[in-house]
Each structure stands twice: as structure tokens, then as C-alpha cells.
Amino acid sequence: MSDLESLFANNLRWAEDIKHKDPSFFANLAQQQAPEYLWIGCSDSRVPANQIVDLAPGELFVHRNVANVVIHTDLNCLTVLNYAVEFLKVKHVMVTGHYGCGGVKAALENRKLGLIDYWLRNIRDVYYNNKTEMEQIRDEEHRLNRLCELNVIQQVYNVARCNIVQNAWGRGQELTIHGWIYDINDGILHRLMEPIDHLEQIPEQYRLY
């Protein structure tokens, strides 16, 4: 059996197992989704969003990219955010990074990798905006993990400063932005900052109304 054929076999076994446990599962799932959460995370294959928070299909709307970056010119990410906030009416957006992130590591080491360098430039900006703190950290692993944390915090700010989120707050919609980080070594999530859930937590120069 080829590797791809084994995936189809895995799928069939998984679907049959689900239906055995809950015969109406897929019929219910086929109805309109109504998740309360949007997960913006890293594409790393070791960080499966639904499994980490033990949520079933349909309960978590997900966007993933290299190093969980939120850029105001990235129409892919913004389209997901727009749909989640304005149409699905999610109540929580979780920007979730992970320790040991390869994208963050590449940015930290200033390696030349090609097209992805344009993407990683955003993380290098995070480094230079926190250069004093970063240069005081001598241990390489600690330095990498701290940049992973600072990157998440910056991306939370980027989410909160966009018009999609601020317009939702303006019309009284319940919406909270969270910054979390996942430790691959033990499978545990950690909160990095206080959640942002209203305009007054945003610096005035970033408020859109």
C-alpha cells in the first residue's frame, strides 16, 4: 500500500469509528458551523489546533501560517478573520505560537531562505523592537523562546488594531483577543498576556473610531 493509499485507509477507519460512536455525528456536522473560537496558529505539523484544546470538528475555526503571523496586508489571514468575526460571530480569537518555532528561529538567526525571508521580516521587526531585552538573554534556547513569546504578543496587537475587530467592538459585539503559547515538550498551553476585549486597551494612535 502506498503512503497516500494508507491515508485513505486511515480516513475510512476514522470515519467508521466516529459513526460507530455517534451515528448522527456527520449529519449534524454537515449543518451550518457555529464555532465560538478562531485559532490563529503556526503551520507546524506538531501543533494540531483541535487536538491541543480537545475540540471536535466544527468547534474551532482555524487559520495557520508560518510562525502565526498577522499582517495587515495578508488578505488570506484577514479574510479568515473577517469571516470568523462578522459572519460566524466568534467570541474569542486565540493567537497561539509555540516554543521552538522554526520560523521564529530562522528570523532570529537571520538566515537567507528565499521567498520566506519577506514573511520572516515581520518577526525580525519584533526582535529589533525588543532588541535591548533580547540581547541580554545569553542562552540560545531561552532567547528563541522569548522571541516566540514576543512574536505572539505583537500578533495579538496586530489583530486588535485592525478594523475588523474594532468595528465589531463598535457595534457592541462580544469579542476577546488572546495570546497563548504551546509547549511541544509537555503539550501544555500557556497564557502570555491579559486578553484584549475593548477599544480602550488599544493605544489612541491605533484606534479607528
Short mmCIF file of C-alpha atoms in Angstrom, two decimals:
data_model
loop_
_atom_site.label_atom_id
_atom_site.label_comp_id
_atom_site.label_asym_id
_atom_site.label_seq_id
_atom_site.Cartn_x
_atom_site.Cartn_y
_atom_site.Cartn_z
CA MET A 1 0.00 0.00 0.00
CA SER A 2 1.39 3.41 -0.98
CA ASP A 3 1.69 6.19 1.57
CA LEU A 4 -1.27 8.01 0.00
CA GLU A 5 -3.42 4.89 -0.07
CA SER A 6 -2.70 4.42 3.61
CA LEU A 7 -4.13 7.89 4.24
CA PHE A 8 -7.39 6.91 2.54
CA ALA A 9 -7.45 3.73 4.64
CA ASN A 10 -6.85 5.80 7.76
CA ASN A 11 -9.69 8.12 6.77
CA LEU A 12 -12.12 5.26 6.25
CA ARG A 13 -11.21 3.72 9.58
CA TRP A 14 -11.55 7.08 11.34
CA ALA A 15 -14.97 7.82 9.77
CA GLU A 16 -16.30 4.37 10.64
CA ASP A 17 -15.06 4.70 14.20
CA ILE A 18 -16.77 8.10 14.57
CA LYS A 19 -20.05 6.77 13.19
CA HIS A 20 -19.87 3.77 15.50
CA LYS A 21 -19.56 6.08 18.49
CA ASP A 22 -22.12 8.63 17.25
CA PRO A 23 -24.25 7.64 14.24
CA SER A 24 -25.54 11.21 13.79
CA PHE A 25 -22.13 12.89 14.01
CA PHE A 26 -21.60 13.65 10.33
CA ALA A 27 -25.24 14.54 9.72
CA ASN A 28 -25.01 17.12 12.47
CA LEU A 29 -21.60 18.31 11.28
CA ALA A 30 -22.95 18.94 7.79
CA GLN A 31 -25.23 21.63 9.19
CA GLN A 32 -24.04 25.27 9.41
CA GLN A 33 -20.92 25.58 11.54
CA ALA A 34 -21.15 27.77 14.64
CA PRO A 35 -17.76 27.84 16.37
CA GLU A 36 -17.11 30.30 19.17
CA TYR A 37 -13.35 30.31 18.65
CA LEU A 38 -10.87 31.38 15.98
CA TRP A 39 -7.39 29.88 16.33
CA ILE A 40 -4.57 31.71 14.54
CA GLY A 41 -1.60 29.40 14.82
CA CYS A 42 1.58 28.11 13.25
CA SER A 43 1.62 25.68 10.33
CA ASP A 44 4.00 23.39 12.25
CA SER A 45 2.73 19.80 11.95
CA ARG A 46 3.37 19.23 15.67
CA VAL A 47 0.76 21.83 16.67
CA PRO A 48 -2.69 20.45 15.74
CA ALA A 49 -5.18 23.06 16.92
CA ASN A 50 -8.28 20.93 17.58
CA GLN A 51 -6.35 18.22 19.40
CA ILE A 52 -4.48 20.62 21.65
CA VAL A 53 -7.69 22.05 23.09
CA ASP A 54 -9.64 18.80 22.66
CA LEU A 55 -12.39 20.24 20.49
CA ALA A 56 -14.33 18.32 17.88
CA PRO A 57 -14.62 19.29 14.20
CA GLY A 58 -16.95 22.27 13.87
CA GLU A 59 -15.99 23.81 17.21
CA LEU A 60 -12.83 25.65 16.20
CA PHE A 61 -12.29 27.88 13.16
CA VAL A 62 -8.61 27.75 12.21
CA HIS A 63 -6.07 29.80 10.31
CA ARG A 64 -2.44 28.68 10.25
CA ASN A 65 0.68 30.11 8.66
CA VAL A 66 4.43 30.04 9.24
CA ALA A 67 5.08 31.44 12.74
CA ASN A 68 1.47 32.54 13.36
CA VAL A 69 1.95 35.99 11.89
CA VAL A 70 -0.88 38.51 11.39
CA ILE A 71 -0.02 41.13 8.77
CA HIS A 72 -2.42 43.84 7.67
CA THR A 73 -1.59 43.21 4.01
CA ASP A 74 -2.21 39.45 4.22
CA LEU A 75 -5.62 39.04 2.62
CA ASN A 76 -5.67 35.33 3.42
CA CYS A 77 -5.46 35.87 7.17
CA LEU A 78 -7.70 38.94 7.11
CA THR A 79 -10.36 37.13 5.10
CA VAL A 80 -10.43 34.34 7.69
CA LEU A 81 -10.62 36.89 10.50
CA ASN A 82 -13.36 38.82 8.71
CA TYR A 83 -15.47 35.71 8.12
CA ALA A 84 -14.96 34.46 11.66
CA VAL A 85 -15.86 37.77 13.30
CA GLU A 86 -18.58 39.15 11.04
CA PHE A 87 -20.35 36.00 9.89
CA LEU A 88 -19.58 33.22 12.38
CA LYS A 89 -19.64 35.71 15.29
CA VAL A 90 -16.81 34.01 17.15
CA LYS A 91 -16.35 35.28 20.68
CA HIS A 92 -12.65 34.53 21.07
CA VAL A 93 -9.60 34.86 18.82
CA MET A 94 -6.58 32.96 20.10
CA VAL A 95 -3.21 33.81 18.57
CA THR A 96 -1.20 30.74 19.51
CA GLY A 97 2.51 30.32 18.98
CA HIS A 98 4.76 27.54 20.17
CA TYR A 99 8.19 27.26 21.72
CA GLY A 100 10.99 26.23 19.41
CA CYS A 101 9.19 27.64 16.35
CA GLY A 102 11.28 27.07 13.22
CA GLY A 103 10.07 30.26 11.54
CA VAL A 104 11.00 32.35 14.56
CA LYS A 105 14.36 30.56 14.76
CA ALA A 106 15.11 31.35 11.11
CA ALA A 107 14.27 35.00 11.70
CA LEU A 108 16.41 35.12 14.83
CA GLU A 109 19.40 33.59 13.06
CA ASN A 110 18.92 35.91 10.07
CA ARG A 111 19.29 33.03 7.64
CA LYS A 112 18.67 33.61 3.94
CA LEU A 113 15.98 31.16 2.82
CA GLY A 114 14.43 32.75 -0.26
CA LEU A 115 10.84 33.90 -0.62
CA ILE A 116 10.04 33.24 3.03
CA ASP A 117 12.53 35.96 4.01
CA TYR A 118 9.87 38.55 3.15
CA TRP A 119 7.49 36.87 5.59
CA LEU A 120 10.08 36.46 8.34
CA ARG A 121 10.95 40.14 8.09
CA ASN A 122 7.92 40.78 10.30
CA ILE A 123 9.45 38.65 13.06
CA ARG A 124 12.81 40.37 12.67
CA ASP A 125 10.95 43.62 13.30
CA VAL A 126 9.68 42.14 16.57
CA TYR A 127 13.28 41.32 17.51
CA TYR A 128 14.56 44.82 16.79
CA ASN A 129 11.65 46.43 18.61
CA ASN A 130 12.73 44.42 21.66
CA LYS A 131 16.47 44.42 20.96
CA THR A 132 17.57 45.57 24.41
CA GLU A 133 15.76 42.72 26.15
CA MET A 134 16.75 40.14 23.55
CA GLU A 135 20.47 40.96 23.67
CA GLN A 136 20.51 40.46 27.43
CA ILE A 137 19.48 36.81 27.01
CA ARG A 138 22.61 34.70 26.60
CA ASP A 139 21.12 31.22 26.45
CA GLU A 140 20.18 30.43 22.83
CA GLU A 141 17.11 28.34 23.64
CA HIS A 142 15.83 30.92 26.10
CA ARG A 143 16.39 33.68 23.54
CA LEU A 144 14.48 31.75 20.89
CA ASN A 145 11.59 31.00 23.21
CA ARG A 146 11.37 34.59 24.36
CA LEU A 147 11.17 35.76 20.76
CA CYS A 148 8.39 33.20 20.20
CA GLU A 149 6.51 34.84 23.09
CA LEU A 150 7.14 38.39 21.89
CA ASN A 151 6.01 37.42 18.41
CA VAL A 152 2.68 36.16 19.73
CA ILE A 153 2.18 39.34 21.75
CA GLN A 154 2.86 41.50 18.68
CA GLN A 155 0.45 39.50 16.54
CA VAL A 156 -2.27 39.90 19.19
CA TYR A 157 -1.75 43.66 18.96
CA ASN A 158 -1.96 43.43 15.17
CA VAL A 159 -5.30 41.62 15.42
CA ALA A 160 -6.69 44.12 17.91
CA ARG A 161 -5.60 47.10 15.83
CA CYS A 162 -7.37 46.05 12.63
CA ASN A 163 -10.72 47.47 11.55
CA ILE A 164 -12.42 44.05 11.53
CA VAL A 165 -12.05 43.72 15.29
CA GLN A 166 -12.58 47.38 16.15
CA ASN A 167 -15.73 47.58 14.04
CA ALA A 168 -17.06 44.54 15.93
CA TRP A 169 -16.44 46.28 19.24
CA GLY A 170 -18.05 49.42 17.85
CA ARG A 171 -21.31 47.58 17.19
CA GLY A 172 -21.24 46.02 20.65
CA GLN A 173 -20.14 42.54 19.61
CA GLU A 174 -18.58 40.35 22.27
CA LEU A 175 -15.03 39.61 21.11
CA THR A 176 -11.84 38.89 23.06
CA ILE A 177 -8.30 38.52 21.68
CA HIS A 178 -5.92 36.16 23.49
CA GLY A 179 -2.19 35.48 23.28
CA TRP A 180 -1.18 31.90 24.05
CA ILE A 181 1.88 29.74 23.55
CA TYR A 182 2.14 25.96 23.33
CA ASP A 183 4.99 23.92 24.74
CA ILE A 184 5.69 20.98 22.46
CA ASN A 185 7.79 19.37 25.20
CA ASP A 186 4.84 18.72 27.51
CA GLY A 187 1.71 19.57 25.48
CA ILE A 188 0.67 22.46 27.75
CA LEU A 189 -0.75 25.82 26.69
CA HIS A 190 0.29 28.99 28.50
CA ARG A 191 -1.31 32.46 28.63
CA LEU A 192 1.16 35.20 27.72
CA MET A 193 -0.83 38.36 28.37
CA GLU A 194 -4.09 39.81 29.56
CA PRO A 195 -6.82 39.40 26.94
CA ILE A 196 -7.89 42.43 24.90
CA ASP A 197 -11.65 42.94 24.69
CA HIS A 198 -12.32 46.64 24.28
CA LEU A 199 -11.04 49.66 22.39
CA GLU A 200 -9.66 51.44 25.45
CA GLN A 201 -6.90 48.80 25.65
CA ILE A 202 -5.57 49.98 22.28
CA PRO A 203 -3.18 52.98 22.05
CA GLU A 204 -5.01 56.02 20.70
CA GLN A 205 -2.97 56.20 17.51
CA TYR A 206 -4.27 52.74 16.55
CA ARG A 207 -7.94 53.38 17.30
CA LEU A 208 -10.03 53.60 14.17
CA TYR A 209 -13.03 55.37 15.72
#
